[in-house]
Tab-separated table of C-alpha atoms in Angstrom:
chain	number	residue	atom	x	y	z
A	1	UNK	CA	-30.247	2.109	-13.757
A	2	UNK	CA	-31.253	5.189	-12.554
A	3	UNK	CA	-34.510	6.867	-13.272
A	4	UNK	CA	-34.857	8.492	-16.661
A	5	UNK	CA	-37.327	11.902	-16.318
A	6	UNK	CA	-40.379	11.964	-18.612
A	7	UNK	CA	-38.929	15.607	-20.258
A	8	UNK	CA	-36.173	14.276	-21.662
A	9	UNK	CA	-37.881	11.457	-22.992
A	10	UNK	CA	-40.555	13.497	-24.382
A	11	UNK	CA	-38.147	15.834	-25.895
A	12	UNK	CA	-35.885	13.633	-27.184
A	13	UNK	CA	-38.819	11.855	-28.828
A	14	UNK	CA	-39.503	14.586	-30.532
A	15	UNK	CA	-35.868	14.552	-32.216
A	16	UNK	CA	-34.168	16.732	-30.027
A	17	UNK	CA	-30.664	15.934	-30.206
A	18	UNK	CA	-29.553	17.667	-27.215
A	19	UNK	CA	-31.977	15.723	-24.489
A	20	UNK	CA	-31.077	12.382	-26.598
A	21	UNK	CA	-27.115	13.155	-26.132
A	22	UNK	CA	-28.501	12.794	-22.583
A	23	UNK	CA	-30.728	9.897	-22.345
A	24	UNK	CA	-27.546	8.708	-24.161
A	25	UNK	CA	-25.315	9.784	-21.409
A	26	UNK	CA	-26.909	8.430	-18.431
A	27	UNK	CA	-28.387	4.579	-20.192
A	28	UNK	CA	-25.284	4.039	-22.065
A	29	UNK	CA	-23.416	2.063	-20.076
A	30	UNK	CA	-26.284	0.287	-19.156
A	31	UNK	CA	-26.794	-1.236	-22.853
A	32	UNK	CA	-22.941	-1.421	-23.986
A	33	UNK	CA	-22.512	-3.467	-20.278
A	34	UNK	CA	-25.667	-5.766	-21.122
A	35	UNK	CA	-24.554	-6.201	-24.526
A	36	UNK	CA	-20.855	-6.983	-23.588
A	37	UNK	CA	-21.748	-9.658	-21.693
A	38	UNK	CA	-24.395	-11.421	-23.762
A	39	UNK	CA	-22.256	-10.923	-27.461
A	40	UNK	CA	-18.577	-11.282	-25.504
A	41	UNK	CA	-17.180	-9.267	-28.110
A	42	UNK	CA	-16.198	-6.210	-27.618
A	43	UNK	CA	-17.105	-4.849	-31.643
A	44	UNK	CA	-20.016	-6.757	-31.111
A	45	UNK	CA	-21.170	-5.184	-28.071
A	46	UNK	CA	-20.787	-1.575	-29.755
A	47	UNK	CA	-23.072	-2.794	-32.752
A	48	UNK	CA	-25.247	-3.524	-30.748
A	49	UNK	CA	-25.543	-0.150	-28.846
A	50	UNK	CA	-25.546	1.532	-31.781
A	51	UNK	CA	-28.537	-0.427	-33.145
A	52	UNK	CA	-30.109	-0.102	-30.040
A	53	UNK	CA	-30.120	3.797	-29.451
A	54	UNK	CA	-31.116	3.938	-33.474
A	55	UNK	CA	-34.015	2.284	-32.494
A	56	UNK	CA	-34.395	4.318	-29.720
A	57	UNK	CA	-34.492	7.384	-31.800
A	58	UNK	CA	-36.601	5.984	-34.073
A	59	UNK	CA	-39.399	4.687	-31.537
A	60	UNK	CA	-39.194	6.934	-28.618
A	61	UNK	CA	-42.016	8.869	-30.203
A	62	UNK	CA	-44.480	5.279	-29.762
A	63	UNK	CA	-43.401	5.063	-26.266
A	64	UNK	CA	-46.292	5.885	-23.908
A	65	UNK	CA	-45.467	5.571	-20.668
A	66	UNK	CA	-47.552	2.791	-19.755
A	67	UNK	CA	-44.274	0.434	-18.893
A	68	UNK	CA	-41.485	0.837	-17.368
A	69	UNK	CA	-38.880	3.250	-19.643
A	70	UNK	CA	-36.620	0.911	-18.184
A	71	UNK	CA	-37.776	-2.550	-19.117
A	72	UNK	CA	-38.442	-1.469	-22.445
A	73	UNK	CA	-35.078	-0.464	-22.863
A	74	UNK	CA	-33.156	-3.592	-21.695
A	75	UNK	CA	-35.571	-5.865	-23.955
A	76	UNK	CA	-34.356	-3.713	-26.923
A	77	UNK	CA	-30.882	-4.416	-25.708
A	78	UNK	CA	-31.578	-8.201	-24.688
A	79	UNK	CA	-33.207	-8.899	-28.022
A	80	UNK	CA	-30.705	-6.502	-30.080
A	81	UNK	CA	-27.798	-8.683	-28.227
A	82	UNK	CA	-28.977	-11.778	-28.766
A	83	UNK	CA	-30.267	-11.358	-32.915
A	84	UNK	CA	-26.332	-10.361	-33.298
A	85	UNK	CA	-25.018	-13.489	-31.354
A	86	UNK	CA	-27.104	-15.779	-33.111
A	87	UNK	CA	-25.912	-13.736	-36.612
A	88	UNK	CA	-22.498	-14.151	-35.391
A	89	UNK	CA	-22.786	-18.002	-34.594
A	90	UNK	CA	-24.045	-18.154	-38.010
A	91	UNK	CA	-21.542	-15.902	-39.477
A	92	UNK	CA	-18.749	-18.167	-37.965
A	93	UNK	CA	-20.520	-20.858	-38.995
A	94	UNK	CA	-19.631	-20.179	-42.652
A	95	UNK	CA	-16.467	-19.805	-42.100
A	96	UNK	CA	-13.102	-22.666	-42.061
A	97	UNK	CA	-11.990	-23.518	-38.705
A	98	UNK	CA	-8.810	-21.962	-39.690
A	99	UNK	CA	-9.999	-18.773	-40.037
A	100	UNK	CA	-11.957	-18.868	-36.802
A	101	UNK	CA	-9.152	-20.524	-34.659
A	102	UNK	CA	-6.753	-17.252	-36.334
A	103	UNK	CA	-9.585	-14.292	-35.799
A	104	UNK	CA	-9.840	-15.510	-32.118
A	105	UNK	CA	-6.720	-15.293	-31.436
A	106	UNK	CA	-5.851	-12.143	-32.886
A	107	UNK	CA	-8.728	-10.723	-30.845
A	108	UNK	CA	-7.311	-12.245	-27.522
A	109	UNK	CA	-4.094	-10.445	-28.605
A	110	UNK	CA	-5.506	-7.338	-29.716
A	111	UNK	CA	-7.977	-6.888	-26.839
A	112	UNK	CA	-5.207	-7.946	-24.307
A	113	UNK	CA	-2.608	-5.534	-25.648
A	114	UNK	CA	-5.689	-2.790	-25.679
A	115	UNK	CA	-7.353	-3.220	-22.072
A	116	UNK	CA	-6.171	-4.185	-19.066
A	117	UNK	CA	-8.853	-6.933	-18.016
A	118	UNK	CA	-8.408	-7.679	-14.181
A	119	UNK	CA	-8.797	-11.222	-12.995
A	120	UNK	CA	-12.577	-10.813	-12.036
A	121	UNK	CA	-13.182	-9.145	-15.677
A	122	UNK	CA	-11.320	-12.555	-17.242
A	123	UNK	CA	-13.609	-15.107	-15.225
A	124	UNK	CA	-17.051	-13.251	-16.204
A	125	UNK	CA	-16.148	-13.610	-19.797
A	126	UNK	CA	-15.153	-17.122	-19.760
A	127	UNK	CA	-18.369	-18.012	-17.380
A	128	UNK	CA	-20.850	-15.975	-19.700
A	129	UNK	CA	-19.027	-18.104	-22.735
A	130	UNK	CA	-19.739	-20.928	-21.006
A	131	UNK	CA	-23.685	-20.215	-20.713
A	132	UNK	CA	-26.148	-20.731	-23.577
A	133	UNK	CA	-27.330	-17.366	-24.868
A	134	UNK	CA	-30.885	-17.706	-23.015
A	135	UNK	CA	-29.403	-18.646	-19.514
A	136	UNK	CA	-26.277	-15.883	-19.903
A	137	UNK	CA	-29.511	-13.437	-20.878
A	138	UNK	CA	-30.900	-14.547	-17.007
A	139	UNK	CA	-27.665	-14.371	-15.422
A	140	UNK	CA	-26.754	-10.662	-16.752
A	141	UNK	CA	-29.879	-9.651	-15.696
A	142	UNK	CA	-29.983	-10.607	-12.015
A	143	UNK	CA	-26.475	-11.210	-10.790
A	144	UNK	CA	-25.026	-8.228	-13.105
A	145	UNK	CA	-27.929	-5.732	-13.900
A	146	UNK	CA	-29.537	-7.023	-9.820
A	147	UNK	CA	-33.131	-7.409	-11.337
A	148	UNK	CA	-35.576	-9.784	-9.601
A	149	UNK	CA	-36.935	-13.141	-11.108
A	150	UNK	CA	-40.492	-10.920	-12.238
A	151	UNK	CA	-38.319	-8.364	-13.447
A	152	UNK	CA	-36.842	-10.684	-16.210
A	153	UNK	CA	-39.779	-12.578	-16.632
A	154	UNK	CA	-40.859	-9.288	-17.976
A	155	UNK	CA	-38.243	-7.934	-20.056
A	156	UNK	CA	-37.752	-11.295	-21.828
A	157	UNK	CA	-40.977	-11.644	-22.022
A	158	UNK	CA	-41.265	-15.103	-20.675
A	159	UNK	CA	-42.545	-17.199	-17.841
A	160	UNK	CA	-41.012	-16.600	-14.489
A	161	UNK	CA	-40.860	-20.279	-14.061
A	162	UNK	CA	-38.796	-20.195	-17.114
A	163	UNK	CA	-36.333	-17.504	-16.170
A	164	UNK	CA	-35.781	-19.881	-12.610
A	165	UNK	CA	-35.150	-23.289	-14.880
A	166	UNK	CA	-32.643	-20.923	-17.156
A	167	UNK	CA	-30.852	-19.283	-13.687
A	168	UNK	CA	-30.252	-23.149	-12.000
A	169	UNK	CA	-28.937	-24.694	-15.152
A	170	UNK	CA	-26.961	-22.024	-16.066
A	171	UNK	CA	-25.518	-22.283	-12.637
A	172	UNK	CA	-25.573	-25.792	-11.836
A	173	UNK	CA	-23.836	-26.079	-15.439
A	174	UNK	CA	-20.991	-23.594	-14.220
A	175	UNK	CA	-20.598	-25.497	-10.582
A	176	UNK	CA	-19.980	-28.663	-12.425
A	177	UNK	CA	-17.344	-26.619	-14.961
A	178	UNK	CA	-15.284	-25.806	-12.036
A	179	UNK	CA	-15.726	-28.900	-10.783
A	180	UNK	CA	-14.423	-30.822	-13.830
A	181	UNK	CA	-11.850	-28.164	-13.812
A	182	UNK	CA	-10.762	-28.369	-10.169
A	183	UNK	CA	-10.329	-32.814	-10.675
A	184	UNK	CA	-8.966	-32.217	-14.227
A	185	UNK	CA	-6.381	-30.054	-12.211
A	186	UNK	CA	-5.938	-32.768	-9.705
A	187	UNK	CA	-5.484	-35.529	-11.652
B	1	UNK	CA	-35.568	-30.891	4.963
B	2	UNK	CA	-33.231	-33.330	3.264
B	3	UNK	CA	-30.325	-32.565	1.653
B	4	UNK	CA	-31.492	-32.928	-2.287
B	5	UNK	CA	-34.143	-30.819	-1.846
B	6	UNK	CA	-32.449	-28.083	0.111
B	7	UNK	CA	-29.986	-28.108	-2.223
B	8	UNK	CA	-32.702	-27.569	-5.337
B	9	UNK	CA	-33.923	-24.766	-4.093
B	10	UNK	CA	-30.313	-23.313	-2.903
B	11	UNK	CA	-30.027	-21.049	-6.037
B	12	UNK	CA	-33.698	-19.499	-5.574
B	13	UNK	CA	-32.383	-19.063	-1.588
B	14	UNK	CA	-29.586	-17.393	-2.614
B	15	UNK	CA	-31.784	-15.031	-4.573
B	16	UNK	CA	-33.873	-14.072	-2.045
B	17	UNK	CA	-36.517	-15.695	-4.426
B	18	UNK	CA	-38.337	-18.281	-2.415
B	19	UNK	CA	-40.981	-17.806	0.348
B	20	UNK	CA	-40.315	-16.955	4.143
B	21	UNK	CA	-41.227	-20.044	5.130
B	22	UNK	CA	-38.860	-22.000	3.305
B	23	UNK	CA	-36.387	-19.235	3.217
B	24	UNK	CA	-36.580	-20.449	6.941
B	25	UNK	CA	-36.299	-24.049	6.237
B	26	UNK	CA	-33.002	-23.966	4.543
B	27	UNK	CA	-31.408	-21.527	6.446
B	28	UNK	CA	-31.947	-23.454	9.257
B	29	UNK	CA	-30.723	-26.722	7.472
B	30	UNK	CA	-27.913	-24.777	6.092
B	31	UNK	CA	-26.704	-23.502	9.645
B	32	UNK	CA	-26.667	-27.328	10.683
B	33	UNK	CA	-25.707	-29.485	7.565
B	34	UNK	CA	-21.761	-28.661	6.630
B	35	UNK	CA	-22.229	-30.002	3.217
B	36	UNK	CA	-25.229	-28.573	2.187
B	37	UNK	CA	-23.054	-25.063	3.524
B	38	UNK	CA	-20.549	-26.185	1.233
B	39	UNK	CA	-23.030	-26.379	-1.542
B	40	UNK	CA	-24.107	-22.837	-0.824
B	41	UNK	CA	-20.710	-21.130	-0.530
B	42	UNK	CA	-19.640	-23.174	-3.465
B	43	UNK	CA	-22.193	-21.742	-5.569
B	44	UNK	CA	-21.984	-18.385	-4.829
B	45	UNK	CA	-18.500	-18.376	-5.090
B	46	UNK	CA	-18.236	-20.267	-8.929
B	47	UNK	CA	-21.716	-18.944	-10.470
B	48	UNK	CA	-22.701	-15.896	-8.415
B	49	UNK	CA	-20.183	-13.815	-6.900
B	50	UNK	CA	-17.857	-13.077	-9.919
B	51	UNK	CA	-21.153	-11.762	-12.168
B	52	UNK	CA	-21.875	-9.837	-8.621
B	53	UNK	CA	-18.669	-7.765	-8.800
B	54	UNK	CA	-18.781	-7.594	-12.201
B	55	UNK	CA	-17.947	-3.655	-13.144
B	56	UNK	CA	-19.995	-1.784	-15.458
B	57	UNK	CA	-18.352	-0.921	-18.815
B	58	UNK	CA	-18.580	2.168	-20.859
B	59	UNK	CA	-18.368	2.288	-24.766
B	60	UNK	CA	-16.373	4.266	-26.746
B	61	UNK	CA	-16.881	7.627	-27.794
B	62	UNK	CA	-16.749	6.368	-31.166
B	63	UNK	CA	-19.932	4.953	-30.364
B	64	UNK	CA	-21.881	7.875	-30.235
B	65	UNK	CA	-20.170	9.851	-32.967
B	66	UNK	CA	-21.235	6.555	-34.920
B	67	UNK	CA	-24.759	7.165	-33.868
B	68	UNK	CA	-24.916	11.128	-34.388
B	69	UNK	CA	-23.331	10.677	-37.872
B	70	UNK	CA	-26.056	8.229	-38.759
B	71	UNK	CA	-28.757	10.043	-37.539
B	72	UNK	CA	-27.543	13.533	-39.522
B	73	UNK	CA	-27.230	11.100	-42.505
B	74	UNK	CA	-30.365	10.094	-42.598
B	75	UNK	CA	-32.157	13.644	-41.892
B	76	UNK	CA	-33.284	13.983	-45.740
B	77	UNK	CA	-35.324	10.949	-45.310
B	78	UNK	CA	-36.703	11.275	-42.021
B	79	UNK	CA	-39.975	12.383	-44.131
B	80	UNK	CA	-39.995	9.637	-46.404
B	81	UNK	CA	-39.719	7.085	-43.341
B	82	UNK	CA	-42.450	8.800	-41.604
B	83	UNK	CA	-44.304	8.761	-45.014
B	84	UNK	CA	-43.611	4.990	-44.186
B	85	UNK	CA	-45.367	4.363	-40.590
B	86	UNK	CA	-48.088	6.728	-42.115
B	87	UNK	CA	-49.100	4.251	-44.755
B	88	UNK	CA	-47.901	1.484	-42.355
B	89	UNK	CA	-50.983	2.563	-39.847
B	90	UNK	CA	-53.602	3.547	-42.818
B	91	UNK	CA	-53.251	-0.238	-44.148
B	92	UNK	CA	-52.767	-1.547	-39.964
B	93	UNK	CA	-55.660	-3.826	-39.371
B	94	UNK	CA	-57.497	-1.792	-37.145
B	95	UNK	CA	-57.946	0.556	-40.473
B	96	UNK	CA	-58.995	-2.221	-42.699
B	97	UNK	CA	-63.014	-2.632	-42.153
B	98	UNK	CA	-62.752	1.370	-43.024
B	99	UNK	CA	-60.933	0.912	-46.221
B	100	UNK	CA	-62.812	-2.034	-47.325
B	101	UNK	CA	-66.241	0.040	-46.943
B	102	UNK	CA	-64.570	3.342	-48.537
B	103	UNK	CA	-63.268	0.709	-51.716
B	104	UNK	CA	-66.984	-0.649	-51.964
B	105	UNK	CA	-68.773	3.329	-52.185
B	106	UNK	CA	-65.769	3.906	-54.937
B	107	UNK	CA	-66.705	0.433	-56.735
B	108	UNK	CA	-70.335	1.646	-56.378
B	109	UNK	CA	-70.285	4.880	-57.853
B	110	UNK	CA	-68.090	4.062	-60.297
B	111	UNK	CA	-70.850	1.373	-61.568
B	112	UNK	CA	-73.505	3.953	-61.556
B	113	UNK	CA	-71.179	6.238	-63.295
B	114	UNK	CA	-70.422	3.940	-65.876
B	115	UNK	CA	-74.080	2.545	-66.538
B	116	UNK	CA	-75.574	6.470	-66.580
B	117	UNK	CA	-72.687	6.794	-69.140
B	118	UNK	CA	-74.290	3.780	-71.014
B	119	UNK	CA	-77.347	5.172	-71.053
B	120	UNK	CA	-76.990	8.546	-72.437
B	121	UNK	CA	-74.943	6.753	-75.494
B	122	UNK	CA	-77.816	4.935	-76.271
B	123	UNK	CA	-80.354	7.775	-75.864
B	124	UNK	CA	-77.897	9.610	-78.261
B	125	UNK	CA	-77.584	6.934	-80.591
B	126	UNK	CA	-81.306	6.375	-81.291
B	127	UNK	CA	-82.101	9.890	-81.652
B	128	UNK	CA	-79.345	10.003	-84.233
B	129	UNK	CA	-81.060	7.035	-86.147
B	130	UNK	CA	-84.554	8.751	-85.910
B	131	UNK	CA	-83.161	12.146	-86.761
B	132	UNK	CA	-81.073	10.050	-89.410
B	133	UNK	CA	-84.824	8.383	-90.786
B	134	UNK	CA	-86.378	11.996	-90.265
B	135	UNK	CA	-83.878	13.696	-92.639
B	136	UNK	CA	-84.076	10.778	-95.159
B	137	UNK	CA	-87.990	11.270	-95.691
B	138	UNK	CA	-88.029	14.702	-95.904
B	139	UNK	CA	-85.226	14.661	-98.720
B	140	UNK	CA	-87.334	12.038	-100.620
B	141	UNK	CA	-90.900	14.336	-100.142
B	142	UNK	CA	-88.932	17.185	-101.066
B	143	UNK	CA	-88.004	15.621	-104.111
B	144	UNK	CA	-91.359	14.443	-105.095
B	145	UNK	CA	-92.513	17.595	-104.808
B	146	UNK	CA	-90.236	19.285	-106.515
B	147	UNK	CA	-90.910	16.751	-109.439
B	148	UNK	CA	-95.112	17.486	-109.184
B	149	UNK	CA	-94.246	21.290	-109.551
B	150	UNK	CA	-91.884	20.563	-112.630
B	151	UNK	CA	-94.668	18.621	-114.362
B	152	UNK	CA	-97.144	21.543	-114.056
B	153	UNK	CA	-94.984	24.689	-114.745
B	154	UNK	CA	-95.738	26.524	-111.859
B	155	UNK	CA	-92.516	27.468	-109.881
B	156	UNK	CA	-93.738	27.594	-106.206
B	157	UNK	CA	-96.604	26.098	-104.412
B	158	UNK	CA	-98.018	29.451	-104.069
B	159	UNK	CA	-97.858	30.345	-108.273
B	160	UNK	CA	-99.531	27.176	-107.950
B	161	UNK	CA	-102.542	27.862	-105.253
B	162	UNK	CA	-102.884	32.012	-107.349
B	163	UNK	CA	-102.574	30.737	-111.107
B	164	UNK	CA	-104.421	27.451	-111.501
């Protein structure tokens, strides 16, 4: 992400629209990406930056420039992302299998027929599905977002030794996948 | 280095997230042992690579219109919410040792208040009762007197101290 200056922080803390319109500009894509790949729903991931620039306007003002403008805003986005997966898994939860089995698909239809996802684009989503919500949280961060081990450590607020034990399994888990996949193939 | 501990530490490697020295180690095992090179390329190529290349996506403009419309919406009550984290930091706990010693003067003065109240009641009250006694005897003296001065036909004390 690039560097955010402290006047348009400061004045869009102070509920000017026009220097929030441009924090908005340049972090956007930053949050919807982050939140794309942790929810894996595209409606999802636009709740989610929605919540997570309301908050922004609403806290910007507490924000005091002892962190990183940065850090603070991807654990918004991390936490945001993951309270709405967790709602969702509940959400779905609740609901028949039927149901489920029929909304899926119609998404799969609806999002094919709207956006042309590329091979490369198809593979991430199915490998982030594949991940537990922590370890996809580690994986978006440093292979997608290119932070380092401390860098997570401090946005999730966690151990670093954690964010290393989330990063193996979550990769040994998707070696063995395509493993499995490859001898299923075979066989 | 054997293999199963090379091949432990491969996703750290791959990272750049382990120290030089055994950044050194497995690269040199690496460049010498085809299957733990394998490993490696296997790895990056199934859990790495793919997230690596990975584009970044851009939400809608909906998005934003969603966000402005919310934030005009809620204009009228920005007040009220900052009304909110006002009271929210008066009762925070760093507040709390001040409020409990404000609440004791109140309960304080209020006690005083009260017992000064008390007081002047019953200062008021007895004075009525002696004033109430006072009044009583001089109606009955009065009336005694009034009697004497009957008896002996003189109409005031004063016909009374010139005539007899």
């Amino acid at each position: 992400m690039i560097e955010i200056s402290r006047e348009i922080i400061q004045k869009a803390s102070t509920g000017d629209m026009i220097s929030f319109e441009e924090l908005y500009t340049l972090t956007s894509s930053y949050v919807y990406s982050v939140a794309l790949r942790i929810t894996t729903q595209r409606e999802n991931a636009e709740e989610v930056t929605q919540d997570v620039f309301l908050k922004l306007y609403d806290n910007l003002k507490y924000f005091k420039f002892q962190s990183s403008f940065k850090t603070w805003l991807y654990r918004i986005t991390v936490n945001t992302a993951l309270t709405k997966v967790k709602k969702y898994a509940n959400d779905m939860a609740r609901r028949s299998d039927f149901d489920t089995a029929m909304r899926d698909r119609g998404y799969e239809e609806e999002s094919t027929q709207r956006l042309v996802y590329d091979d490369n684009k198809i593979l991430v989503k199915k490998m982030l599905k594949a991940l537990n919500p922590d370890q996809r949280s580690c994986v978006v961060l440093r292979d997608i977002e290119g932070f380092s081990y401390d860098e997570i450590a401090k946005i999730l607020h966690i151990n670093v030794n954690t964010v290393r034990t989330r990063l193996k399994r979550g990769r040994d888990l998707l070696v063995r996948t395509f493993r499995k996949g490859v001898m299923c193939h075979e066989m | 280095m054997k293999c199963n501990e090379c091949r432990k530490f491969l996703a750290e490697y791959s990272d750049g997230e382990v120290n030089q020295k055994v950044h050194r180690t497995i690269e040199a095992h690496v460049s010498e042992c085809p299957s733990c090179k394998r490993e490696l390329e296997l790895l990056m190529q199934v859990a790495v690579l793919p997230f690596r290349r990975a584009e970044r996506e851009v939400p809608s403009p909906e998005v934003w219109k969603r966000i402005k419309a919310t934030i005009a919406s809620r204009g009228g009550s920005e007040g009220s919410s900052d009304r909110v984290v006002w009271l929210n930091n008066l009762f925070s706990l760093k507040n709390i040792k001040y409020l409990a010693v404000a609440a004791s003067i109140v309960v304080l003065i209020s006690v005083v208040a009260l017992q000064r109240q008390i007081t002047t009641r019953r200062t008021i009250n007895e004075y009525l009762t002696e004033e109430a006694y006072f009044l009583a005897e001089l109606a009955e003296t009065e009336a005694e007197s009034s009697l004497e001065l009957e008896e002996s036909d003189f109409g005031t004390e004063l016909e009374y101290y010139f005539l007899s």
